[in-house]
XYZ file of C-alpha atoms in Angstrom:
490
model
C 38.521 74.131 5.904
C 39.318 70.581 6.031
C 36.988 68.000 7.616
C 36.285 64.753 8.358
C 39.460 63.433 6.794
C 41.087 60.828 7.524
C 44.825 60.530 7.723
C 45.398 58.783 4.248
C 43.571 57.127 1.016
C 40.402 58.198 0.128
C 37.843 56.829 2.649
C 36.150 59.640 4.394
C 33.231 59.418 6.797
C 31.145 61.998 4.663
C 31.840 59.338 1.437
C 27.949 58.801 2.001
C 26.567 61.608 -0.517
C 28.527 59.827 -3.141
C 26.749 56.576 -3.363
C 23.427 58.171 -4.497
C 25.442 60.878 -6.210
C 24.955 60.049 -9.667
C 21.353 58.117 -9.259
C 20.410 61.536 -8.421
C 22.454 63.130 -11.280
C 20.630 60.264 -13.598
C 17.272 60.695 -12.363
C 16.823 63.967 -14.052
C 16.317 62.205 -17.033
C 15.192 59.169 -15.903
C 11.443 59.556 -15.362
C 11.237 62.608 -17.188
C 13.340 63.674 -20.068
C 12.958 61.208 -22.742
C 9.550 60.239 -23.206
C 8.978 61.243 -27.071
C 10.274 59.368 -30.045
C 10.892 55.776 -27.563
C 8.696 53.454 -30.188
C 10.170 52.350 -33.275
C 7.510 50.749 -35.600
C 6.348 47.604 -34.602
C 8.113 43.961 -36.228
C 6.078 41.154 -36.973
C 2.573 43.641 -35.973
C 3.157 43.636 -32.059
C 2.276 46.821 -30.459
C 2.728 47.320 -27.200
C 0.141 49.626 -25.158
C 1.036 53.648 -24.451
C 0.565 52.450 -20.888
C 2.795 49.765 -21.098
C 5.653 51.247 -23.478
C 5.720 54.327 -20.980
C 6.310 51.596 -17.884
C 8.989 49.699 -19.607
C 11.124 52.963 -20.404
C 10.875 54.779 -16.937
C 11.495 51.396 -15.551
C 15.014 50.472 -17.672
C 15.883 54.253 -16.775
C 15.483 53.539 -13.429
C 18.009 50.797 -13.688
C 20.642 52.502 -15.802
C 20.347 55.331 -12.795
C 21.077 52.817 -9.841
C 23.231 50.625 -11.847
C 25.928 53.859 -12.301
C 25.356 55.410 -9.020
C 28.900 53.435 -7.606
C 30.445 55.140 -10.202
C 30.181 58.937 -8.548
C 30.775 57.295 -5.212
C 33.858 56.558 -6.455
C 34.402 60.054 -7.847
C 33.722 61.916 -4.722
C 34.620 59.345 -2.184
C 37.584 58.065 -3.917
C 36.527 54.391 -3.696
C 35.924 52.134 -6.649
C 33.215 49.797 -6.233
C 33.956 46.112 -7.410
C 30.828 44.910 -10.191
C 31.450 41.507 -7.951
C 30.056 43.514 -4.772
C 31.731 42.515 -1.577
C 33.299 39.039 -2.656
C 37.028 40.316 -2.578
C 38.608 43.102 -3.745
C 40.577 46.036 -2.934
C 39.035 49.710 -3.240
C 40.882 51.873 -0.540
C 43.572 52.082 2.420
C 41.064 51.735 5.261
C 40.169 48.465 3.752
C 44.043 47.479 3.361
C 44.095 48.546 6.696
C 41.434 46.664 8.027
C 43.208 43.243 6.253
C 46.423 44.636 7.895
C 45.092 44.812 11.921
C 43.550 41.384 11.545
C 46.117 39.843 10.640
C 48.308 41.656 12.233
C 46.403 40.598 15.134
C 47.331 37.252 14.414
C 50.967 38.077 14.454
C 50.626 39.258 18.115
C 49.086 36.294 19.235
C 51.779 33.667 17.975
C 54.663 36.105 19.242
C 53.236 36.697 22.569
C 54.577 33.243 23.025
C 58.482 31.275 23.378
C 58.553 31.186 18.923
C 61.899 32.765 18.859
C 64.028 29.239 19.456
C 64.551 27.278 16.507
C 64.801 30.392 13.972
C 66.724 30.023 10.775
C 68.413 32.850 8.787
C 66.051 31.496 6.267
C 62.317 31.377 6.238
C 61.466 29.876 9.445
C 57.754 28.218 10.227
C 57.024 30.084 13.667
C 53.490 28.633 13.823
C 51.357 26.473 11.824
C 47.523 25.416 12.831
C 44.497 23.487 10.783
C 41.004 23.831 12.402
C 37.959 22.940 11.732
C 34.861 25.213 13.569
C 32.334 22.454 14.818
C 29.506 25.117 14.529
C 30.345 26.834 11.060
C 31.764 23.950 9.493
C 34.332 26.377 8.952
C 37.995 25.059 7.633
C 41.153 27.499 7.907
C 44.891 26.895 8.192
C 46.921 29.884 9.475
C 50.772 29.637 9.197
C 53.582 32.706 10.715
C 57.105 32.824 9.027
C 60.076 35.051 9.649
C 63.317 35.989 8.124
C 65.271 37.047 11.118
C 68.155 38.175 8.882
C 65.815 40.871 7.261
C 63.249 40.946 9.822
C 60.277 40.180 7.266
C 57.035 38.329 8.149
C 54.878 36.237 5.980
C 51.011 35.872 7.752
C 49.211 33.389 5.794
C 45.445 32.537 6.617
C 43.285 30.011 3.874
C 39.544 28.803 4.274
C 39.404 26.417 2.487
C 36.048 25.084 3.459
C 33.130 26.758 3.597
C 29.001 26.116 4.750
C 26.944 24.413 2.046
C 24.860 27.701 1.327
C 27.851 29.616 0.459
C 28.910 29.489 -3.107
C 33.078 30.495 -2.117
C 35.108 27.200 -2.255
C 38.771 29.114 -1.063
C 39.931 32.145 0.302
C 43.323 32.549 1.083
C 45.036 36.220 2.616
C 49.018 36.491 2.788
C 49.794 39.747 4.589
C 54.025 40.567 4.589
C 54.741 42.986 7.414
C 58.529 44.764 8.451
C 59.069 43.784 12.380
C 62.003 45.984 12.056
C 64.197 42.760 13.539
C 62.058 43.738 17.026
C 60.010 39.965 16.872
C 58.156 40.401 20.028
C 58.056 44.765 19.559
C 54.697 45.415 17.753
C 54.765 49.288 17.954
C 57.529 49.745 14.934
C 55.980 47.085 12.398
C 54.936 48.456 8.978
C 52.599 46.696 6.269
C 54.180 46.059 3.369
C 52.019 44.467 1.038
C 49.064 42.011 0.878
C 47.800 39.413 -1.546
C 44.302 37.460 -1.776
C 42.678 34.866 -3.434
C 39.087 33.767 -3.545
C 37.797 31.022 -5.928
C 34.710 30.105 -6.801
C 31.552 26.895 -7.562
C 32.228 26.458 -11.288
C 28.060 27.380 -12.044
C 28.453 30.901 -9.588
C 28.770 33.827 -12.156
C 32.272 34.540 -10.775
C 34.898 31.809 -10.534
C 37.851 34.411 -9.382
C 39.193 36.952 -8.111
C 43.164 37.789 -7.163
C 43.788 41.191 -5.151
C 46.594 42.794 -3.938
C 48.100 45.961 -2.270
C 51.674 47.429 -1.724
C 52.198 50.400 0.783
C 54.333 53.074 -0.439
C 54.289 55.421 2.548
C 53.688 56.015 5.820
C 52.949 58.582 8.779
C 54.904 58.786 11.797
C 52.710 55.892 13.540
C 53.310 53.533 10.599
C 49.668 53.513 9.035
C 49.846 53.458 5.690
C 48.722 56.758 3.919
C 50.061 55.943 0.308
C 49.605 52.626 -1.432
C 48.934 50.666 -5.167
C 46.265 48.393 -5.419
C 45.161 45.938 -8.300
C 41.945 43.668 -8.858
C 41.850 40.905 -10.582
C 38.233 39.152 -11.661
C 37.499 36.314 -13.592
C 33.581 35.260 -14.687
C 31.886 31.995 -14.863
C 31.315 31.371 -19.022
C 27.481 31.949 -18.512
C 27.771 35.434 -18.148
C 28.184 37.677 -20.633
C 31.364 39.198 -18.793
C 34.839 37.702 -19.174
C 36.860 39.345 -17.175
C 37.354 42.708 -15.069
C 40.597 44.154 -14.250
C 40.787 47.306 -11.830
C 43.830 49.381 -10.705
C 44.252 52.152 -7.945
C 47.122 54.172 -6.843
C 46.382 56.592 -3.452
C 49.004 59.272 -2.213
C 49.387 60.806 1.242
C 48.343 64.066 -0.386
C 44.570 62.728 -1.494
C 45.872 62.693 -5.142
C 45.635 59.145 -6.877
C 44.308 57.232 -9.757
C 41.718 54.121 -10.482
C 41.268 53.026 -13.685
C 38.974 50.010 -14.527
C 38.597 47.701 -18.000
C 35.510 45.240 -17.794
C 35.999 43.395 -20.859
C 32.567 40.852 -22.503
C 32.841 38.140 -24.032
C 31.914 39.637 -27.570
C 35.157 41.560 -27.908
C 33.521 44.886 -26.517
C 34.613 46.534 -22.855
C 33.834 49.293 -20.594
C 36.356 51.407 -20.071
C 36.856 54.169 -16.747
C 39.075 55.971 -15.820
C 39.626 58.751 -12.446
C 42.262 61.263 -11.805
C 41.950 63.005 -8.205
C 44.110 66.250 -7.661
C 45.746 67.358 -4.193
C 42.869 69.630 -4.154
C 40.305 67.733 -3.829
C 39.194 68.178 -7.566
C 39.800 65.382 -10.514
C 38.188 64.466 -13.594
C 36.945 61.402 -14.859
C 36.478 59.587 -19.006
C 34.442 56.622 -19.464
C 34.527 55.053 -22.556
C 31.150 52.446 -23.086
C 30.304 49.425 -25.072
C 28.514 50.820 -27.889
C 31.193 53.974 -28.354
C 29.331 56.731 -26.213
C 32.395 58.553 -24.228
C 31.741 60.464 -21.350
C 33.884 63.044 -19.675
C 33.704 65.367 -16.677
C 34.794 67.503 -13.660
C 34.408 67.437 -10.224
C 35.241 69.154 -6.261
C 34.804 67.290 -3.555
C 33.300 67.524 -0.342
C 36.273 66.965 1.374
C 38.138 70.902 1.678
C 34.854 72.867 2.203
C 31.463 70.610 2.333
C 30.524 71.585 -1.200
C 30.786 69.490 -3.925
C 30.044 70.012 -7.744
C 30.415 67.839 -10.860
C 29.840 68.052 -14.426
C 28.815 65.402 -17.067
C 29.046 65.471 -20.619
C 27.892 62.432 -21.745
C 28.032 61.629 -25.825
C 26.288 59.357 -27.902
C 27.180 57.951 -30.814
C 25.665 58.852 -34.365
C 23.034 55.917 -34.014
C 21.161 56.915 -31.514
C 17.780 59.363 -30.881
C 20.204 61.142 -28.241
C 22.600 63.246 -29.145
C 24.401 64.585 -25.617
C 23.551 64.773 -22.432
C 24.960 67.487 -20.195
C 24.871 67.614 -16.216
C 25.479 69.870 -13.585
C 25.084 69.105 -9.850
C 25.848 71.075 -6.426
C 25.564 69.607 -3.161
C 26.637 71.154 0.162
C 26.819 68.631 3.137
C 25.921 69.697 7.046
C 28.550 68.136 9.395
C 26.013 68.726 11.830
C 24.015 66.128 11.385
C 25.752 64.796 8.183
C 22.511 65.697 6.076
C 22.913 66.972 2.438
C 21.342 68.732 -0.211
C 21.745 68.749 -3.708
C 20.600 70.113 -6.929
C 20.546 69.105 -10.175
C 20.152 70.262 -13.425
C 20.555 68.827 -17.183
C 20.176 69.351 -20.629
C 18.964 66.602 -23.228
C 20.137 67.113 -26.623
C 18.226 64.818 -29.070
C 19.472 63.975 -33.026
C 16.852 65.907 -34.252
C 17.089 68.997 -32.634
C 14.888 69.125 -30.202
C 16.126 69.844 -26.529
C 14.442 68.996 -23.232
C 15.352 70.425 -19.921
C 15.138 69.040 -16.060
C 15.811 69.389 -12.223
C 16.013 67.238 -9.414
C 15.945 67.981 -5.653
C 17.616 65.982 -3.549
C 17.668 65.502 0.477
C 20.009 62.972 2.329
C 19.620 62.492 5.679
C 19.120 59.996 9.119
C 16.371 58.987 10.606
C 16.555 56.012 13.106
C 19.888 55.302 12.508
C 19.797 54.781 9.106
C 20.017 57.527 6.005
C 17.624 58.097 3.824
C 17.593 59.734 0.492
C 14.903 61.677 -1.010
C 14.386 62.447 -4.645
C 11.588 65.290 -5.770
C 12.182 65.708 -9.703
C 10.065 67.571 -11.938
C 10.435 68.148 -15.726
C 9.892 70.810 -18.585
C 7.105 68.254 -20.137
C 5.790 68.090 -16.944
C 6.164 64.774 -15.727
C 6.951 64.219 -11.996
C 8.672 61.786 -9.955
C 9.185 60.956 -6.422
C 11.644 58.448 -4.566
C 12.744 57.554 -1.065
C 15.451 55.704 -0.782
C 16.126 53.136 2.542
C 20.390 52.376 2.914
C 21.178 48.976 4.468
C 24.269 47.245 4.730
C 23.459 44.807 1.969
C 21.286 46.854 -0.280
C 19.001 49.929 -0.340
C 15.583 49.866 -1.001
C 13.935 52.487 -3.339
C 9.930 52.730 -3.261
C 8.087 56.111 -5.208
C 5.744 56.863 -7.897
C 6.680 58.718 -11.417
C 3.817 60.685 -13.595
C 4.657 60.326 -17.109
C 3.696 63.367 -20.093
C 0.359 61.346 -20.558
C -0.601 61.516 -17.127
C -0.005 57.403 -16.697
C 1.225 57.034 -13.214
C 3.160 54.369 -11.882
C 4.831 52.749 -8.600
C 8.465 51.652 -8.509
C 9.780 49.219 -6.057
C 13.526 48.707 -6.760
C 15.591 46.345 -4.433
C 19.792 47.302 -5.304
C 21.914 44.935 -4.099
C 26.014 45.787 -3.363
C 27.201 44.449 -6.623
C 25.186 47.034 -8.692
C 22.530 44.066 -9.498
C 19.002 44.370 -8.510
C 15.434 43.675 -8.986
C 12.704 46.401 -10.102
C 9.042 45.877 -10.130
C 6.447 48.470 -11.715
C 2.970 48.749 -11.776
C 1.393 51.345 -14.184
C -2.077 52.944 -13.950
C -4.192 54.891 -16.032
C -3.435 58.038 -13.706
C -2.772 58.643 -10.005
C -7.146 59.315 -9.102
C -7.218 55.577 -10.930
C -4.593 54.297 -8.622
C -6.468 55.978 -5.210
C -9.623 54.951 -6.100
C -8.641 51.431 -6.114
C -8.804 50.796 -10.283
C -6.664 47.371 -11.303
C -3.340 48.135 -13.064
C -2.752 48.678 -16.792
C 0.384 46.590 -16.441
C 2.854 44.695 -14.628
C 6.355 45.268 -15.120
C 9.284 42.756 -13.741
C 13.256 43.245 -14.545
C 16.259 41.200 -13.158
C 18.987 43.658 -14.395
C 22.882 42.831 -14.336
C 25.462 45.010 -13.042
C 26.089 46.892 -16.656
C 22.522 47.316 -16.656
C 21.486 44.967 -18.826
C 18.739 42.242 -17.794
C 15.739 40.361 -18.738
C 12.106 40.076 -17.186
C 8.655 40.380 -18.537
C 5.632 42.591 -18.838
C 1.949 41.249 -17.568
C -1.165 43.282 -19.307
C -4.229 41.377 -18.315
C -4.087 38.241 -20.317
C -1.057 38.654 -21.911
C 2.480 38.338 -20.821
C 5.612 39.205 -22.849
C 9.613 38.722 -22.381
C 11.332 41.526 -22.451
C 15.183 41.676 -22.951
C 17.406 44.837 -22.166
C 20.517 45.472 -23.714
C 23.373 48.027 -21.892
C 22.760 50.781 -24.400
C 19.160 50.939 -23.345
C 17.766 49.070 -26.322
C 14.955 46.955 -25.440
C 13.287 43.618 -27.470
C 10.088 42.921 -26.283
C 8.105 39.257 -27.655
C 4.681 38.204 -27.259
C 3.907 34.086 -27.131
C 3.609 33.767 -30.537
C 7.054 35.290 -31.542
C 6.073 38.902 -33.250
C 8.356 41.545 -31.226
C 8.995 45.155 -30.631
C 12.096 47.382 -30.393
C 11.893 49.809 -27.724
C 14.430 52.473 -26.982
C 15.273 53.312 -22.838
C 16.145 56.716 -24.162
């Protein structure tokens, strides 16, 4: 049974259980499943507190679990998620779409009046305009040409000045459509391909980003159900990122690739890569920085309203982990387009030992807006508990977590769209301390990137240490006086 498909690329209304997909799939480890063997001994005599230690690995866990959740969105939903969030960027056909009717819009308005005198064999300039918004401050210039030997149109549309508090400096959208030599006939025109630009301020952590699109088929109505897509992105030199290159073909019969290549400035790169399958199952390889490669399965929701996935994830030689294996199984109600999933893993450590998890999870609305809600419990017995708020900008996850010692600690995690966020966490000596009032054992405060990596400190009454987090979970943390601490996220 088919539902809630659209007519082509892989944008479906139900996409919504993917974009908490894999923080869900993560979470069963995350609070839970690696709490032994996370304190190497202490450099330079700095030992951090039980309490403290505890905080600092559920809280980079937390992280690693939002920062991948995109990735399973894309998975199930088909869409890649830019690491530059929402500043340009093509990730499916609705979106090509969308850039299509608005400027296509455009194209209606200039030929709705006498622009057919004048017009050359070659190139002609139908209509030109520069304005200037007096309220916005807003600069664009908007130009139409048109090849009336092969009926081709060139829309072009650049802002090219922006408001102060914006940190874009041009964005520029060429959009070449088939009129099918009908100029003032709008029901036969076809996309044919679409280009962008976007620069940057030289200090913002991207300086650019080039997208484009070309349609490769069509329904009877002319929307485009097939097309190739490639991103472009270029970062500012005080990131650690140099450059992230993205690629996505979509067919009319919901088969397609995306494969993705974020390369850092040290020589090292993330590698992903999807294959999706006419029906509606794919599988997916990930290769990371440090060497861990990750491979998997998956159904989609798409054919039945049951979804699955598997997750073998494997670390290198190195590390206390070994493999990680994953199983999932949601089933979505069109009803009210409320979901439940659950999830189960297996942690393999190096030495042998093997620790074992599940997660319940339960999307819904409420108010108009969905809400996720995460109930995880382990074989150490350690407990979690999130709710998690979706806005258009970012979602907002609040919760507690009950580590193996009983130290029990509130998470406040804002996740904004480009996979960046803020987490703060406040650890107590166990939940009775925290309802009878009792001050905190610590303070925890992370900025964390988009790969997960980040920076932010740790406040324990009077003392306050830097803590630095590295992709692969590794985690440096220095007191005032210089004596540090390696602690491991896994």
């Amino acid at each position: 049974m088919k539902t809630n498909q659209s007519k082509g690329g892989f944008m479906w209304s139900n996409q919504f259980a993917g974009k908490f997909f894999l923080l869900s799939l993560l979470l069963a480890f995350v609070f839970w499943g690696c709490e032994k063997d996370t304190v190497s001994p202490p450099q330079n005599e700095l030992q951090l507190s039980q309490a403290s230690s505890d905080g600092l690995v559920s809280g980079w866990q937390t992280i690693h679990s939002l920062n991948s959740m995109g990735d399973v969105q894309g998975i199930l939903s088909g869409e890649v998620e830019m690491n530059t969030g929402e500043l340009g960027g093509l990730q499916s056909i609705e979106q090509i779409q969308q850039q299509f009717s608005k400027m296509h819009a455009g194209i209606e308005a200039v030929l709705s009046g006498p622009v057919t005198e004048g017009i050359q064999v070659e190139d002609s300039l139908l209509w030109f305009i520069d304005w200037t918004d007096p309220i916005s401050g807003i600069s664009v210039r908007k130009a139409l040409y048109y090849n009336s030997a092969t009926g081709i149109a060139r829309y072009y549309e650049a802002i090219y000045h922006f408001p102060a508090q914006l940190r874009i400096t041009y964005d520029s959208t060429e959009v070449k459509v088939d009129l099918n030599l009908t100029l003032n006939d709008s029901t036969d025109d076809q996309f044919l391909s679409l280009s962008k630009l976007s620069l940057f301020e030289e200090d913002f952590f991207v300086q650019k980003i080039e997208a484009s699109a070309t349609a490769t088929d069509y329904d009877q109505y002319n929307q485009v159900i097939g097309a190739v897509a490639a991103n472009h992105v270029w970062y500012g030199e005080q990131t650690e990122l140099d450059q992230l290159v993205q690629n996505l073909e979509i067919n009319p019969d919901q088969s397609g690739h995306i494969d993705e290549r974020l390369d850092y400035r040290d020589d090292t790169f993330l590698g992903k890569a999807v294959n999706f399958y006419a029906d509606f199952t794919g599988d997916f390889s990930e290769t990371w920085r440090d060497g861990t490669q990750v491979t998997g399965t998956f159904d989609r929701l798409e054919d039945d309203n049951h979804a699955s996935i598997t997750r073998i994830i494997d670390f290198p030689a190195i590390y206390l982990l070994d493999k990680i294996e994953q199983a999932a199984d949601v089933t979505l109600n069109p009803a009210d387009s409320s979901s439940h999933w659950l999830l189960n893993e297996k942690i393999y450590f190096a030495g042998g030992d093997i620790d074992t998890s599940e997660l319940v999870v339960d999307e819904y609305f409420e108010g108009g807006f969905k809400k996720t809600h995460l109930q995880g419990a382990h074989s150490n017995g350690s407990q979690a508990d999130l709710l998690v708020s979706h806005y258009p900008e970012y979602q907002d996850i609040e919760g507690w977590t009950i580590g193996v010692e009983g130290y029990y600690s509130l998470v406040h995690v804002i996740l904004y769209s480009d996979g960046s966020g803020e987490l703060w966490l406040t650890v107590y000596l166990n939940q009775q301390a925290y309802l009878n009032g009792e001050e905190p054992l610590a303070n925890i405060y992370i900025h964390f990137n988009p790969d997960g990596s980040g920076e932010g400190q740790i406040t324990e009454g009077d003392k306050t240490y830097h803590v630095k987090v590295n992709q692969n979970g590794e985690m440096e943390i220095q007191d005032e006086a210089g004596n540090s601490q390696i602690l491991s996220g896994f």
